[in-house]
Short mmCIF file of C-alpha atoms in Angstrom, two decimals:
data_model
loop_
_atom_site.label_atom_id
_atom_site.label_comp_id
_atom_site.label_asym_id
_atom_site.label_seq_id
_atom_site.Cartn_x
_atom_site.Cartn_y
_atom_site.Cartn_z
CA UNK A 1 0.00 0.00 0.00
CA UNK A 2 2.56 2.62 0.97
CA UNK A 3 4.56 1.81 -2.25
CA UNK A 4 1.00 2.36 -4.46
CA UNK A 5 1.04 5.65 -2.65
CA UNK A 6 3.91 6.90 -3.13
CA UNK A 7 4.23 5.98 -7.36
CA UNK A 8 0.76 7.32 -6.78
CA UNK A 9 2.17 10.72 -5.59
CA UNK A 10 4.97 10.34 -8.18
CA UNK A 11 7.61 10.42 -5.16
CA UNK A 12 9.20 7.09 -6.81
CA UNK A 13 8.69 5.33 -9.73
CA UNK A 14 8.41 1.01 -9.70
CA UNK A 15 10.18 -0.83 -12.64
CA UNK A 16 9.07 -3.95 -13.60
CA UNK A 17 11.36 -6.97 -12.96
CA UNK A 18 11.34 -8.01 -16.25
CA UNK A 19 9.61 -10.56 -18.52
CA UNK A 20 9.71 -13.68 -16.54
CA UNK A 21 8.39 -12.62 -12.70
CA UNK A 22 8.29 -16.54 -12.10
CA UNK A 23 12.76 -15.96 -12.15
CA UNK A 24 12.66 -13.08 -10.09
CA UNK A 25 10.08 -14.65 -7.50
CA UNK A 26 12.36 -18.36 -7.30
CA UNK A 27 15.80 -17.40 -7.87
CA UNK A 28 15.91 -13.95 -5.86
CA UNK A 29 13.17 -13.30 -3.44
CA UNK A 30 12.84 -17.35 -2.64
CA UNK A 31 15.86 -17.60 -1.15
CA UNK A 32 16.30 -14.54 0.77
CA UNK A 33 12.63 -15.12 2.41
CA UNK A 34 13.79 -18.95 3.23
CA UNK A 35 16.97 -17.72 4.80
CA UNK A 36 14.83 -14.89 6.61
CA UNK A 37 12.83 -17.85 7.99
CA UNK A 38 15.39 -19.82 8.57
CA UNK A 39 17.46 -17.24 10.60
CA UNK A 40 14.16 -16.59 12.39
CA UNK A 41 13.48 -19.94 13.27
CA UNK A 42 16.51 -21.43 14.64
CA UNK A 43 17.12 -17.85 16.56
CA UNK A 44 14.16 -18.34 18.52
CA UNK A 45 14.81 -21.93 19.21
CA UNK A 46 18.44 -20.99 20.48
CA UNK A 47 16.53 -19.20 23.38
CA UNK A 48 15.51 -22.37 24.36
CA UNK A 49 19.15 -23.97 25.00
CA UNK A 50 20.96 -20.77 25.85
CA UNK A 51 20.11 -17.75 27.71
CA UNK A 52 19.90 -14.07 26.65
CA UNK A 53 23.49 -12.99 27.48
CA UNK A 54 25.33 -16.10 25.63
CA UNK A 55 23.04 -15.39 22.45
CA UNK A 56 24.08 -11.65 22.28
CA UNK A 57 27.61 -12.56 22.97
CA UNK A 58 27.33 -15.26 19.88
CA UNK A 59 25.57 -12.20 17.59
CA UNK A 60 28.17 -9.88 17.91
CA UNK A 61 29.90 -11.92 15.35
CA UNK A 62 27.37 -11.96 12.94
CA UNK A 63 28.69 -8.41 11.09
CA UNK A 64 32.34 -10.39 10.98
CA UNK A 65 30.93 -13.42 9.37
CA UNK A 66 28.66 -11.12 6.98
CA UNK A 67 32.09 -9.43 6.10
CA UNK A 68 34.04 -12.47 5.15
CA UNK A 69 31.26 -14.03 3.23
CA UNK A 70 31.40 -10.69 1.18
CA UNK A 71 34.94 -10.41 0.66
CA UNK A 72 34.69 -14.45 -0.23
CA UNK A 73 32.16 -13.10 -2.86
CA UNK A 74 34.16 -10.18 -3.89
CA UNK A 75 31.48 -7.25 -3.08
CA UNK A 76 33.63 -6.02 -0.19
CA UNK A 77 37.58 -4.73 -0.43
CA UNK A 78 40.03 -5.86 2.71
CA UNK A 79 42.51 -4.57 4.20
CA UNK A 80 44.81 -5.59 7.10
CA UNK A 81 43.39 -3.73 9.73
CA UNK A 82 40.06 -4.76 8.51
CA UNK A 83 41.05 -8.42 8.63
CA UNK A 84 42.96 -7.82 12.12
CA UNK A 85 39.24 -6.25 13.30
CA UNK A 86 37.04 -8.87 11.80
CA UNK A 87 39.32 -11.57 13.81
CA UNK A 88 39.35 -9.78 17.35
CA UNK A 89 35.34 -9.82 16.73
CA UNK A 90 34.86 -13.67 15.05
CA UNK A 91 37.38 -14.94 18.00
CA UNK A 92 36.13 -12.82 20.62
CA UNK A 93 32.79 -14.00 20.27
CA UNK A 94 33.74 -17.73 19.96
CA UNK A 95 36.07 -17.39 22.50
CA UNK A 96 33.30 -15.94 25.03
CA UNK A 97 30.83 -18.65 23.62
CA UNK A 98 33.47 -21.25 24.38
CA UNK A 99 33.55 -20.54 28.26
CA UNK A 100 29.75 -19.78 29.06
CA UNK A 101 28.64 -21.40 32.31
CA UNK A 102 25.52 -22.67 30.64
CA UNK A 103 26.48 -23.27 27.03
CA UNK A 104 25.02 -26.71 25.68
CA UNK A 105 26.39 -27.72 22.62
CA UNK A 106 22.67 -28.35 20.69
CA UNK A 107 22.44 -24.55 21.64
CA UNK A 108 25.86 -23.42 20.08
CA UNK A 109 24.69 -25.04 17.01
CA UNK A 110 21.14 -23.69 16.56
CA UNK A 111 22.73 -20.25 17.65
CA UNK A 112 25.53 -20.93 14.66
CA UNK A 113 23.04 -22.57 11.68
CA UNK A 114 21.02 -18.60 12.79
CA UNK A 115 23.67 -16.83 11.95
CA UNK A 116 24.49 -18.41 8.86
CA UNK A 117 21.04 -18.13 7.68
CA UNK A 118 21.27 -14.14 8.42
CA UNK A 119 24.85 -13.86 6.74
CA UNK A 120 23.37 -15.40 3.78
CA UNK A 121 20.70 -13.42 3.75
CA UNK A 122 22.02 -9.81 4.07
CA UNK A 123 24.71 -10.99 0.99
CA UNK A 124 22.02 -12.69 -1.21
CA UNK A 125 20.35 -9.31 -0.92
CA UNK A 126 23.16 -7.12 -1.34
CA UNK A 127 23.92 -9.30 -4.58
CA UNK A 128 20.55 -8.58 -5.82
CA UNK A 129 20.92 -4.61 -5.13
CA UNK A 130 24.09 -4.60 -6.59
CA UNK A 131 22.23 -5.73 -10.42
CA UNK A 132 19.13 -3.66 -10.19
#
């Protein structure tokens, strides 16, 4: 509704995706909305093996991991005191993951498979923005 308003007001204008909205719909917005669900899902589940303070500890790695993924897919430039930042914050986290007093294991893993879900999500859709 809010984007029929505003082409309505001519504030922005909507181009069409193309000829075949079946390839936009499976091969771009499919997979970001399964990774949105899937970083949804198993980060609510997490809650249920770890508590609130090892979860946030274990998500303040999440920007490193997005990082790496996009330097691995060659949207992002790196330098050494980017890589020697990305580290301290990957290890850090792991590190303070590693020695919680409650950590279980299934948790850690739930906790992990979220992350990867969101990391794959923010660079699917930073691929996409990148072609429009």
């Amino acid at each position: 509704a809010l984007t029929r308003f505003l082409v309505a007001v001519r504030l922005t204008n909507v181009r069409p995706v193309g000829n075949k909205p079946w390839d936009f719909a499976i091969f771009r917005a499919l997979p970001v909305g399964v990774f949105a669900a899937g970083s949804l899902c198993f980060g609510n589940m997490a809650y249920m093996y770890l508590d609130t303070g090892s979860l946030q500890v274990m998500k303040a790695g999440t920007p490193g991991l997005l990082f790496i993924v996009l330097v691995a897919l060659g949207e992002e430039a790196m330098s050494g005191k980017t890589v020697f930042l990305i580290l301290c914050m990957v290890l850090g986290s792991i590190l303070s993951a590693y020695h919680l007093p409650q950590a279980s294991l299934t948790g850690l893993v739930v906790q992990s498979v979220s992350q990867l879900c969101e990391v794959a999500q923010c660079a699917l859709v930073q691929l996409f923005l990148r072609q429009l």
